[in-house]
Short mmCIF file of C-alpha atoms in Angstrom, two decimals:
data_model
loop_
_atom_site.label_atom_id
_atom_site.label_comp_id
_atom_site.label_asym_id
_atom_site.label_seq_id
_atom_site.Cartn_x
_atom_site.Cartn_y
_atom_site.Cartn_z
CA UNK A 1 39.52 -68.58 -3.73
CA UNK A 2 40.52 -67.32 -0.33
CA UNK A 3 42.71 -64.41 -2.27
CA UNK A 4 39.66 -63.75 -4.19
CA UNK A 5 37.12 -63.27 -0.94
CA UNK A 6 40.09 -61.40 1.12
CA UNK A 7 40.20 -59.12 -1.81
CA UNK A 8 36.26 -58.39 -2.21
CA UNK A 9 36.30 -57.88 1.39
CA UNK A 10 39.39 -55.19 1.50
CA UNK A 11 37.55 -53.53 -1.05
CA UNK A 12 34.45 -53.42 1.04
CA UNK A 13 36.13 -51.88 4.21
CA UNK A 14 38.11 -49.65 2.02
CA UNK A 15 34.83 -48.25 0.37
CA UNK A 16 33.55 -47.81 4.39
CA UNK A 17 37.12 -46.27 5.36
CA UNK A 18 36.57 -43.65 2.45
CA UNK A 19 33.24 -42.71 3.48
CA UNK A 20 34.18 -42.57 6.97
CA UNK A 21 36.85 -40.22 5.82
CA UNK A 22 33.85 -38.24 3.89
CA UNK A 23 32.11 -38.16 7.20
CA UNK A 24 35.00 -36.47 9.23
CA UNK A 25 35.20 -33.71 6.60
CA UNK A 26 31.72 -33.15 6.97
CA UNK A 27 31.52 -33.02 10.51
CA UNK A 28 34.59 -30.56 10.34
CA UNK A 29 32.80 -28.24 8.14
CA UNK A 30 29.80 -27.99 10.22
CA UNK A 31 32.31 -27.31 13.22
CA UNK A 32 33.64 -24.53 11.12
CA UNK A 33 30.19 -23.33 9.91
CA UNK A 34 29.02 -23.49 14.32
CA UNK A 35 32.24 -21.15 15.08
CA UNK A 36 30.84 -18.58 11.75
CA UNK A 37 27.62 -18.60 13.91
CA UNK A 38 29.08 -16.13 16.01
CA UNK A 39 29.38 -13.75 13.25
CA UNK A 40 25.15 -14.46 12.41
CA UNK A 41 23.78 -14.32 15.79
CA UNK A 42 26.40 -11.21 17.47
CA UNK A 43 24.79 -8.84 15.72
CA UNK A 44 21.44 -9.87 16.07
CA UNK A 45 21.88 -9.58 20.08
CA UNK A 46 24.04 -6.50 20.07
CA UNK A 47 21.12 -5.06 17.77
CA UNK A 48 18.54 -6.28 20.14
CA UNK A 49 20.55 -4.52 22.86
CA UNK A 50 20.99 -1.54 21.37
CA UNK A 51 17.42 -0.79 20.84
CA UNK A 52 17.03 -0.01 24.52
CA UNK A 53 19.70 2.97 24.28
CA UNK A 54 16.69 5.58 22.62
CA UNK A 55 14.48 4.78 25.57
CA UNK A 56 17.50 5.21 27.74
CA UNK A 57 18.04 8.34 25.86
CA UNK A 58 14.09 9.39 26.46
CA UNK A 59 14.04 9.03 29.99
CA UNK A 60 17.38 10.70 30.68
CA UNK A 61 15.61 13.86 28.37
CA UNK A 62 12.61 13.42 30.75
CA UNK A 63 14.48 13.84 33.23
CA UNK A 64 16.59 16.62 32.83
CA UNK A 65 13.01 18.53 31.78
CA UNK A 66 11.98 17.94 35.05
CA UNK A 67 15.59 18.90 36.73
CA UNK A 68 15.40 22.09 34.36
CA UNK A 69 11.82 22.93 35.37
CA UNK A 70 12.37 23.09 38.94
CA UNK A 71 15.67 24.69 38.51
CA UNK A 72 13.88 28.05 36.97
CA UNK A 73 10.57 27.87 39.51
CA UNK A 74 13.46 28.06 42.16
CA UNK A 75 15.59 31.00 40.73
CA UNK A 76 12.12 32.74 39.91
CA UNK A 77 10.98 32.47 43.58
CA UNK A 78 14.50 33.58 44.53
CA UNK A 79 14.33 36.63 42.66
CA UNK A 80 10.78 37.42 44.17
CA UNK A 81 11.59 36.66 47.78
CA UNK A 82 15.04 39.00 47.56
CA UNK A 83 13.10 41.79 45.83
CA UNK A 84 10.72 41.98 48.70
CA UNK A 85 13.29 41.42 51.36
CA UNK A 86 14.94 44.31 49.59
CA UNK A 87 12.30 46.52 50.25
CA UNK A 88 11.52 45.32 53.41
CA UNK A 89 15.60 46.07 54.45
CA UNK A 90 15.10 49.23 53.04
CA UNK A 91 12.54 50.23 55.08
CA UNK A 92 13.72 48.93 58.33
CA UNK A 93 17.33 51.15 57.97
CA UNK A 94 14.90 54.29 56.96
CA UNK A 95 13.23 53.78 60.47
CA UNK A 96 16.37 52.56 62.49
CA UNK A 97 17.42 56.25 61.20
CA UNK A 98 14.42 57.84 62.60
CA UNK A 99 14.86 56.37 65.70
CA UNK A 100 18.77 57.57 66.22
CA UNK A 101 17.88 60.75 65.71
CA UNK A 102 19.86 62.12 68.68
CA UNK A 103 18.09 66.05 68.86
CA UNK A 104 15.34 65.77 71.35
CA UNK A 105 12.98 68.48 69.40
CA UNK A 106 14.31 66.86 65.90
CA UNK A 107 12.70 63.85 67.10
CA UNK A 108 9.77 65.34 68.92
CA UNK A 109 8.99 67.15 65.59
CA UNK A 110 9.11 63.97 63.43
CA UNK A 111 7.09 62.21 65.87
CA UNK A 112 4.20 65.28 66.02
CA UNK A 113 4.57 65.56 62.30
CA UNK A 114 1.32 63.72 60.87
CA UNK A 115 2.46 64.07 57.52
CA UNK A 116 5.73 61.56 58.56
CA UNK A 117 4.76 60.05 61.62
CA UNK A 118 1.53 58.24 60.69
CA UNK A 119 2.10 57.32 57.24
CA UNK A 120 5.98 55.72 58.84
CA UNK A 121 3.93 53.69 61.27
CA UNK A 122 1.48 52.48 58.87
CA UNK A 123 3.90 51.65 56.25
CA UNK A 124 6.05 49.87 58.74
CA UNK A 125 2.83 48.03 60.61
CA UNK A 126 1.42 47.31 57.05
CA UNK A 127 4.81 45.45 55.55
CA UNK A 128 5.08 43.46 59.07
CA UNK A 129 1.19 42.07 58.78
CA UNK A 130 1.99 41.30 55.02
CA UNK A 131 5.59 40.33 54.84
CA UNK A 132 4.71 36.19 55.95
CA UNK A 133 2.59 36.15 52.89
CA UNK A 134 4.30 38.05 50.11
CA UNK A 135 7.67 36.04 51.26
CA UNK A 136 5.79 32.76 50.55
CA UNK A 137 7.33 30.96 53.00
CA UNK A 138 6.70 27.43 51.50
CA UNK A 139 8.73 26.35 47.93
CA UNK A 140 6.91 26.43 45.04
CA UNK A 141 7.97 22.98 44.20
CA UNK A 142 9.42 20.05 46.22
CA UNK A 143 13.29 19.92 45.45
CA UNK A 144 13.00 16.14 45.06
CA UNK A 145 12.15 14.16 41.73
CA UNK A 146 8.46 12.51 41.95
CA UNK A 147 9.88 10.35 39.74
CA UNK A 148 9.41 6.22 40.23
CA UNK A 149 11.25 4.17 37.27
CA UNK A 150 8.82 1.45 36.10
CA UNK A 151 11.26 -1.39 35.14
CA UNK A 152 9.75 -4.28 36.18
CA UNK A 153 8.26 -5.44 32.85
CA UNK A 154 11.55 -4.64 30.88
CA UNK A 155 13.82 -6.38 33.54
CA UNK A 156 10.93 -9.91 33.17
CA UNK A 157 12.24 -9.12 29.21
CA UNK A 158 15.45 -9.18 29.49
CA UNK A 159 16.00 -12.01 32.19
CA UNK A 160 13.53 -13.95 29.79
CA UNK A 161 15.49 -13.51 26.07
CA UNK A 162 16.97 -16.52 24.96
CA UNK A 163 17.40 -17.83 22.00
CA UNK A 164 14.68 -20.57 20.08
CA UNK A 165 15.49 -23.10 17.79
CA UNK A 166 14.45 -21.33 14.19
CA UNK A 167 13.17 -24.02 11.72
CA UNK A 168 11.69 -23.51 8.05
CA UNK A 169 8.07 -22.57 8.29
CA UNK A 170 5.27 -25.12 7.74
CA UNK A 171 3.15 -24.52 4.86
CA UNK A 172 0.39 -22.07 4.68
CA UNK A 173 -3.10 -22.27 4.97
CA UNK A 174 -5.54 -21.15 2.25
CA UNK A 175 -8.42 -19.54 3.63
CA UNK A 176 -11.27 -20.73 1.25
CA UNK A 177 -14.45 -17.93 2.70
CA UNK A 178 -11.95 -15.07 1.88
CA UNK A 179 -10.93 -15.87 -1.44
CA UNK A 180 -12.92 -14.58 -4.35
CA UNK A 181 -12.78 -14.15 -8.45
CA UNK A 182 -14.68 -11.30 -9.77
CA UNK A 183 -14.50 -10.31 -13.71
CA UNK A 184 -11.05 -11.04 -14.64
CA UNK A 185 -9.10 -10.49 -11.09
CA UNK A 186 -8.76 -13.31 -8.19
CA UNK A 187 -8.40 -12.67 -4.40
CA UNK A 188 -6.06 -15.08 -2.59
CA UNK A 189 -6.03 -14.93 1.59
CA UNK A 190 -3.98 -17.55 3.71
CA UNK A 191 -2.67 -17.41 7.17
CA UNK A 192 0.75 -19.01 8.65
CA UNK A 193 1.25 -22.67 9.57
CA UNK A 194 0.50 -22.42 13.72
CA UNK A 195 3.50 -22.06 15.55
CA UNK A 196 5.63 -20.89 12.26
CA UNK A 197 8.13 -18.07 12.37
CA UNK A 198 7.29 -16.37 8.75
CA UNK A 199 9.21 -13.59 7.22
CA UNK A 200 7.67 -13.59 4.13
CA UNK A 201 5.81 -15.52 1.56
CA UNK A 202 5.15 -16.01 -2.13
CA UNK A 203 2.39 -16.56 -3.90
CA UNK A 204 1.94 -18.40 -7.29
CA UNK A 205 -0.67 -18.76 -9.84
CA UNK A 206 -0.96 -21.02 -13.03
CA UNK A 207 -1.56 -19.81 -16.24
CA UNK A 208 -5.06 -21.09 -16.55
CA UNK A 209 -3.91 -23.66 -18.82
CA UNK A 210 -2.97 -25.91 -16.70
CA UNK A 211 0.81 -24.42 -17.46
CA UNK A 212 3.87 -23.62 -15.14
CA UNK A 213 3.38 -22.00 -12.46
CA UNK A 214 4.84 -18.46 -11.84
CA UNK A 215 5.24 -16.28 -8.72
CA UNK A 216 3.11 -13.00 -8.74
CA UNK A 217 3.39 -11.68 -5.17
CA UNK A 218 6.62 -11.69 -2.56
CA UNK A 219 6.29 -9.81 0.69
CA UNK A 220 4.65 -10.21 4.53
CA UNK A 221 1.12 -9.23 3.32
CA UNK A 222 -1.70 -12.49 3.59
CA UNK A 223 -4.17 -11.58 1.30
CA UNK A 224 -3.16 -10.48 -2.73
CA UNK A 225 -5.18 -9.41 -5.30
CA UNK A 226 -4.33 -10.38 -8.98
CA UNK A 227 -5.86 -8.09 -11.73
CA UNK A 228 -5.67 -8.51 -15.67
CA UNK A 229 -6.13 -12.59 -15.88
CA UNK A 230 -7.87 -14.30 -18.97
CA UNK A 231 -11.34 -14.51 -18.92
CA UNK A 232 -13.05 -18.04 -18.98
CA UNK A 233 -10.04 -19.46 -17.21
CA UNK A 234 -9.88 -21.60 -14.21
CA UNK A 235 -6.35 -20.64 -12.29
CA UNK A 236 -4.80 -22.64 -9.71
CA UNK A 237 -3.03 -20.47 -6.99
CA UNK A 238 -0.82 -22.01 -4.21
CA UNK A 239 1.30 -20.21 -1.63
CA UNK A 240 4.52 -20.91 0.71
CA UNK A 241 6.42 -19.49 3.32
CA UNK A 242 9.89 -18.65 4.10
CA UNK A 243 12.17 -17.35 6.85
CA UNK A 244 16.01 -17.24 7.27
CA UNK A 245 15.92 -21.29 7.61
CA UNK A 246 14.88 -22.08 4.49
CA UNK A 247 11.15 -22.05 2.68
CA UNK A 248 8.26 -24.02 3.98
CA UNK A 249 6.34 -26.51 1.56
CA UNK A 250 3.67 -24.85 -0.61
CA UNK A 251 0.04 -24.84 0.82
CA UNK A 252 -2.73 -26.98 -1.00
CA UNK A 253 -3.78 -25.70 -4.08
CA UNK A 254 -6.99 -23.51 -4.75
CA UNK A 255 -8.95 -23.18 -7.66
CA UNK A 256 -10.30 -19.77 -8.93
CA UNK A 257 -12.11 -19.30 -12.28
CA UNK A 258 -12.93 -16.37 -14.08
CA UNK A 259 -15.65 -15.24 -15.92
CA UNK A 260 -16.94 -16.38 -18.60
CA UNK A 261 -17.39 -12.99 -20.25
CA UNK A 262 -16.12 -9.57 -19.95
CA UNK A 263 -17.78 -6.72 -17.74
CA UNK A 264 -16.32 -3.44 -18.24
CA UNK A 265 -17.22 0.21 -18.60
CA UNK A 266 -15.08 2.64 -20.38
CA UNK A 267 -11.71 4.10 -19.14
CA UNK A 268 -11.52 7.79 -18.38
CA UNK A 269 -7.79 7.11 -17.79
CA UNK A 270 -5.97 6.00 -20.72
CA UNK A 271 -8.97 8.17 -22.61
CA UNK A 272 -7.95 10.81 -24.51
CA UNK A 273 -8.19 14.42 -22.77
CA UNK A 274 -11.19 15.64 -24.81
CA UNK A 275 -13.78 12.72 -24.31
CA UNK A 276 -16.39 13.06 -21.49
CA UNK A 277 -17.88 10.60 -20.15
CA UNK A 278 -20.89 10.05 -17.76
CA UNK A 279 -23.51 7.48 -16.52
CA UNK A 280 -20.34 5.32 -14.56
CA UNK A 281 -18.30 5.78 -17.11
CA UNK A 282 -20.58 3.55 -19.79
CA UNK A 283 -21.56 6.83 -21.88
CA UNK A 284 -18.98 8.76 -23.68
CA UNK A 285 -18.86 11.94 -26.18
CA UNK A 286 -16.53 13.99 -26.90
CA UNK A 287 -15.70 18.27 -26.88
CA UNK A 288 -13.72 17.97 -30.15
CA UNK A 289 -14.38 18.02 -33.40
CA UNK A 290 -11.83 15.81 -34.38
CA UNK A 291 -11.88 12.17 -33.52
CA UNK A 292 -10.52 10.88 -30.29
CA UNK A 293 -10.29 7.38 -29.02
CA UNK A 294 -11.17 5.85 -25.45
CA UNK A 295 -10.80 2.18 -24.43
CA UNK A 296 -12.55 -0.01 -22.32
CA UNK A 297 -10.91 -0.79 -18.81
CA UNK A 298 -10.46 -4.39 -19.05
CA UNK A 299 -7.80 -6.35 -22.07
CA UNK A 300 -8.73 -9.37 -23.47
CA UNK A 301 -6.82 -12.54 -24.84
CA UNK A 302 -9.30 -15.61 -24.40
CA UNK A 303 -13.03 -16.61 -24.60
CA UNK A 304 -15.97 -15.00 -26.60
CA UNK A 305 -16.65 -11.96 -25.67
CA UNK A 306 -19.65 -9.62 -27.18
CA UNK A 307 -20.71 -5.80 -26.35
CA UNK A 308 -23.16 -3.28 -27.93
CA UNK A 309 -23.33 0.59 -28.35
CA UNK A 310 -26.16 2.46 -28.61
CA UNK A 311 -25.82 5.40 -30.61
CA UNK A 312 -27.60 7.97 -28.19
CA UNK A 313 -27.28 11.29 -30.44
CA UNK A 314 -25.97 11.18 -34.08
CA UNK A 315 -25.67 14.85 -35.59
CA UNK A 316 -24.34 15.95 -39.09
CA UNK A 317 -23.47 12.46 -40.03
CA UNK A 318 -20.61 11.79 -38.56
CA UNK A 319 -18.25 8.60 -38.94
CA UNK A 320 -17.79 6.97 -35.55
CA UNK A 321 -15.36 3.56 -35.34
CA UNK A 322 -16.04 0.34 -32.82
CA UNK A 323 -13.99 -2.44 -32.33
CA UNK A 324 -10.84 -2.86 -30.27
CA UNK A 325 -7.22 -2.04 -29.84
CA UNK A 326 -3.91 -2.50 -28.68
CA UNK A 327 -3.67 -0.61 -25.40
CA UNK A 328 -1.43 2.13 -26.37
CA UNK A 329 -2.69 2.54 -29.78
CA UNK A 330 -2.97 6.45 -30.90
CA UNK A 331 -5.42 8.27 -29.20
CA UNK A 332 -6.13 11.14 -31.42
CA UNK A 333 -6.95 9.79 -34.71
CA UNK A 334 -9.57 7.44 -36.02
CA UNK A 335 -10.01 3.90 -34.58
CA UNK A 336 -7.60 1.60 -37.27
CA UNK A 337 -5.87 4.29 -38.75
CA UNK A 338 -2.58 2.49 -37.03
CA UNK A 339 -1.84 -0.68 -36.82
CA UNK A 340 -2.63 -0.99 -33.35
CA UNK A 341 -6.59 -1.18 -33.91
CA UNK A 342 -9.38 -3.03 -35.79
CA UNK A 343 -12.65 -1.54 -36.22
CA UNK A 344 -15.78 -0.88 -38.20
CA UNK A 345 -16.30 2.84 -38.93
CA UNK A 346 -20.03 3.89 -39.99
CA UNK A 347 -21.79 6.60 -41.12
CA UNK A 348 -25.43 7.08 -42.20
CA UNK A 349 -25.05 4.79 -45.27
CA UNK A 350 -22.26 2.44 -45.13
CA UNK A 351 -19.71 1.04 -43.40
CA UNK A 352 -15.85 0.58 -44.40
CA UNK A 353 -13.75 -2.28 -42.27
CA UNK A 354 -10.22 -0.64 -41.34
CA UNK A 355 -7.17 -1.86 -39.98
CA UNK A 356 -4.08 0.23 -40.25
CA UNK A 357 -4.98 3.06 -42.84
CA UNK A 358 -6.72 0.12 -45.33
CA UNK A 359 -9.75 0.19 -46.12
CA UNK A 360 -12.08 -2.74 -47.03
CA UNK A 361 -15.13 -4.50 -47.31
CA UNK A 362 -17.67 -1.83 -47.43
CA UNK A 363 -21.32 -2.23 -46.41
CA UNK A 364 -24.52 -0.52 -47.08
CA UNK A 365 -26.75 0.30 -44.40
CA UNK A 366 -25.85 3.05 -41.84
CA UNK A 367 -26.33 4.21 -38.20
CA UNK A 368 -29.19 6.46 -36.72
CA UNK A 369 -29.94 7.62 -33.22
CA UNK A 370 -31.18 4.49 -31.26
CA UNK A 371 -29.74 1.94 -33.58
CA UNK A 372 -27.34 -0.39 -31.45
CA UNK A 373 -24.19 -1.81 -33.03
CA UNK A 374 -22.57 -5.07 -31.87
CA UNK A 375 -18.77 -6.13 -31.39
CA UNK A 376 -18.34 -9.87 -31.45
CA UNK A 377 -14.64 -10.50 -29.85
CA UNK A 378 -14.03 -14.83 -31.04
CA UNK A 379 -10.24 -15.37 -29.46
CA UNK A 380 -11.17 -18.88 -29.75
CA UNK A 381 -11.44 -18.50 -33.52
CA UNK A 382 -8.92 -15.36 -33.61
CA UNK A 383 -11.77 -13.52 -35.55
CA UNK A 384 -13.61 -9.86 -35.00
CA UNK A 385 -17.40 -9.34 -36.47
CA UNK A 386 -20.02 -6.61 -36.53
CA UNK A 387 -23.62 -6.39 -35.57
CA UNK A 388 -26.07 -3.66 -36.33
CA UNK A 389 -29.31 -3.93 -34.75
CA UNK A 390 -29.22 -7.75 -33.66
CA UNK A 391 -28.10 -8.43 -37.27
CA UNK A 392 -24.14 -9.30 -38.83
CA UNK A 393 -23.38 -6.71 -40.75
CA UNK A 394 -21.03 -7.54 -43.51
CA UNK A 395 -18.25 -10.85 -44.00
CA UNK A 396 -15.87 -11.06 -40.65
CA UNK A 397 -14.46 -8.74 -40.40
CA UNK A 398 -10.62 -10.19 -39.41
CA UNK A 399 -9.06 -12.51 -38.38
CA UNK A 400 -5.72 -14.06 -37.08
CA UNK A 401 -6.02 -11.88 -33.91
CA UNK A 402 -3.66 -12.87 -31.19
CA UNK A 403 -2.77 -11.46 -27.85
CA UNK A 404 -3.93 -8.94 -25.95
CA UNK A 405 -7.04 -6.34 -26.70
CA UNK A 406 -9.36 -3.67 -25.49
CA UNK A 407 -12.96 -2.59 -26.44
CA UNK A 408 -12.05 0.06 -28.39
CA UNK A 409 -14.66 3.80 -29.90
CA UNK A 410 -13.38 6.65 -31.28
CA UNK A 411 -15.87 9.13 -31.79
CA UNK A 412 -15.94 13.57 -31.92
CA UNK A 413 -18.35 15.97 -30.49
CA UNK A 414 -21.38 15.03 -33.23
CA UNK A 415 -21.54 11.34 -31.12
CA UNK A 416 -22.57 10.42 -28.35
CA UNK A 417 -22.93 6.32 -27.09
CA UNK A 418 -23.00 3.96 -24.27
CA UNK A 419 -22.23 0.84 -23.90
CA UNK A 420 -23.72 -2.60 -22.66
CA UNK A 421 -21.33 -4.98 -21.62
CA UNK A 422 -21.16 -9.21 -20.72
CA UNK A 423 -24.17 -9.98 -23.38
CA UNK A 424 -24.55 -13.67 -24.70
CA UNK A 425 -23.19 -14.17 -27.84
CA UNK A 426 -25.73 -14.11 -30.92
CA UNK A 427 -27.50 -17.31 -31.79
CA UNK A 428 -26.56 -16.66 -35.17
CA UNK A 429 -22.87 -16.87 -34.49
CA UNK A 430 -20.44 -19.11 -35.63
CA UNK A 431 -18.47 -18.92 -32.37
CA UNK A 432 -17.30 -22.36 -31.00
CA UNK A 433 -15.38 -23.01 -27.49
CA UNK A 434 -11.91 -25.02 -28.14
#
């Protein structure tokens, strides 16, 4: 019995003794990891340091302009005081001469000589009254630098730097009054956890399912916009923060839904070259007689979405196509001669369904200026039907549609249509939300 306790307890205190022996290995790594600190935080400082040698460099520049500028004012006066005192020297020598003159009558002659006499005197008097002023007898700059270094503010830095004790960043705040969903894009705006050091964050959305989350912005900015979401979708967007300690708990969650149907206008961008387009980009024809395709400026994957075009001129019977598109379909061809489009091309009299080069389900009854035909998008149902003037026109006409399209025209220079966009579906419908 006594055997059996002694050994329960050895194996107790050897269990202790092992993680004891666990805990000294530890605390010798993190000794190792505080002497590798050196290596983190050296350069840091020596960086920090080092970015007061290009203001070192500035002022030293500054003041060798200023050591350089009074340099030449001095050699310039220099040259201009010894050019007059040249003159001057000259002058007194040329009288000095007159005044040796050692022949009595010599003399006498010079001095009742008019023509040398008077003009020698006046020179001589004139150069005297003048000589103070053209000398300039004061410097034309002090020889001393007016210069006072203002280091007070940079010495309170430096005596000041220390280090501070850098921790993960506490979550971020949402800022509900600046956030905002418009059509099929959301705008997300936060600010940092007070008191948080932040060098970046990330932001994540949902997939409006209720699915996974997934990160669609990294970087320092605070607000993001996020284009090209489903419409009729409610997203949930959350955001966290991170610096060189580690990432900061995500923020509370906010919840951003979409539209329930699709506004667009037409896209002058992706169009094809020879379509024009007018009225804010929701009229379109075209300076070709060959067909050309445009697409609207907004894809769709989700929800019930329905559109109209009104045929505005209609010349020599033409055969325009409606109905939508893969986004880089073919752009100079008829709408569902690839298999990147679906559509419904029309003509005065009839109407042929076609979806990469076939051909079905024609429909009598055609198209005339004013006449408005409909585009009912079901990506609840997977299904793509036709309206002309308020009423279906033909079976539906596919189905199975999954993924992501555009409203979709191709049209030449005999057409000319605009569109109305975000309309209720019909009442006649068979749509049906999942």
């Amino acid at each position: 019995m006594l055997s059996t306790e002694l050994s329960q307890l050895l194996q107790a205190l050897s269990e202790k003794a092992k993680s004891g022996t666990e805990f000294i290995h530890r605390l010798k790594c993190m000794a190792e990891h505080v002497q590798s600190l050196r290596r983190v935080w050296w350069p840091s400082v020596t960086h920090s340091l080092r970015r007061s040698r290009p203001r070192r460099q500035q002022l030293l520049e500054n003041i060798r302009h200023e050591r350089e500028h009074k340099q030449r004012v001095f050699k310039e006066q220099v040259s201009h005081c010894t050019q007059r005192l040249q003159r001057t020297t000259g002058l007194l020598q040329f009288s000095i001469e007159v005044l040796k003159e050692s022949d009595p009558s010599a003399f006498l002659q010079v001095l009742l000589c008019h023509q040398v006499s008077s003009p020698l005197i006046s020179r001589v008097a004139n150069v005297e009254s003048k000589f103070s002023k053209q000398m300039e007898f004061e410097p034309r700059t002090s020889p001393d630098f007016e210069l006072c270094l203002d280091n007070h503010s940079v010495l309170h830095s430096i005596q000041t730097m220390n280090f501070f004790q850098m921790k993960a960043p506490g979550p971020p705040q949402i800022i509900p009054d600046d956030c905002s969903a418009e059509n099929n894009t959301v705008t997300i705006a936060w600010q940092p956890h007070p008191g948080s050091v932040v060098d970046g964050y990330g932001l994540e959305l949902d997939d409006g399912n209720e699915g996974d989350f997934r990160e669609v912005y990294c970087g320092k900015e605070t607000i993001c916009t996020v284009e090209g979401l489903h419409f009729s979708s409610v997203y949930n967007a959350r955001v966290k923060a991170f610096n060189h300690a580690g990432d900061s708990g995500y923020s509370e969650c906010i919840c951003l839904q979409t539209a329930d149907v699709a506004w667009f206008c037409l896209d002058p961008l992706s169009a094809h070259p020879d379509m024009l387009f007018s009225n804010d980009n929701m009229t379109v024809t075209c300076n070709n007689y060959d067909d050309r395709v445009v697409l609207g400026n907004v894809g769709l994957s989700k929800g019930v979405h329905y559109w109209e075009i009104a045929i505005d001129r209609y010349d020599n019977t033409p055969d325009p196509a409606f109905g939508i598109a893969r986004f880089d379909i073919t752009k100079d061809k008829m709408l569902g001669k690839d298999d990147k489009a679906w559509s419904m091309y029309i003509d005065s009299k009839r109407s042929w369904f076609m979806h990469n080069n076939q051909h079905t389900d024609r429909t009598d009854g055609g198209i005339e200026p004013g006449c408005v035909v409909g585009v009912l998008l079901d990506l609840n149902q997977h299904t793509l039907s036709f309206y002309v003037n308020d009423q279906p026109h033909g079976p539906v006409a596919f189905v199975g549609l999954h993924g992501v399209f555009y409203p979709a025209i191709s049209l030449n220079r005999n057409v000319q249509v605009s569109i109305q966009t975000g309309l209720n579906v019909p009442a006649d419908s068979d749509t049906e939300d999942e």
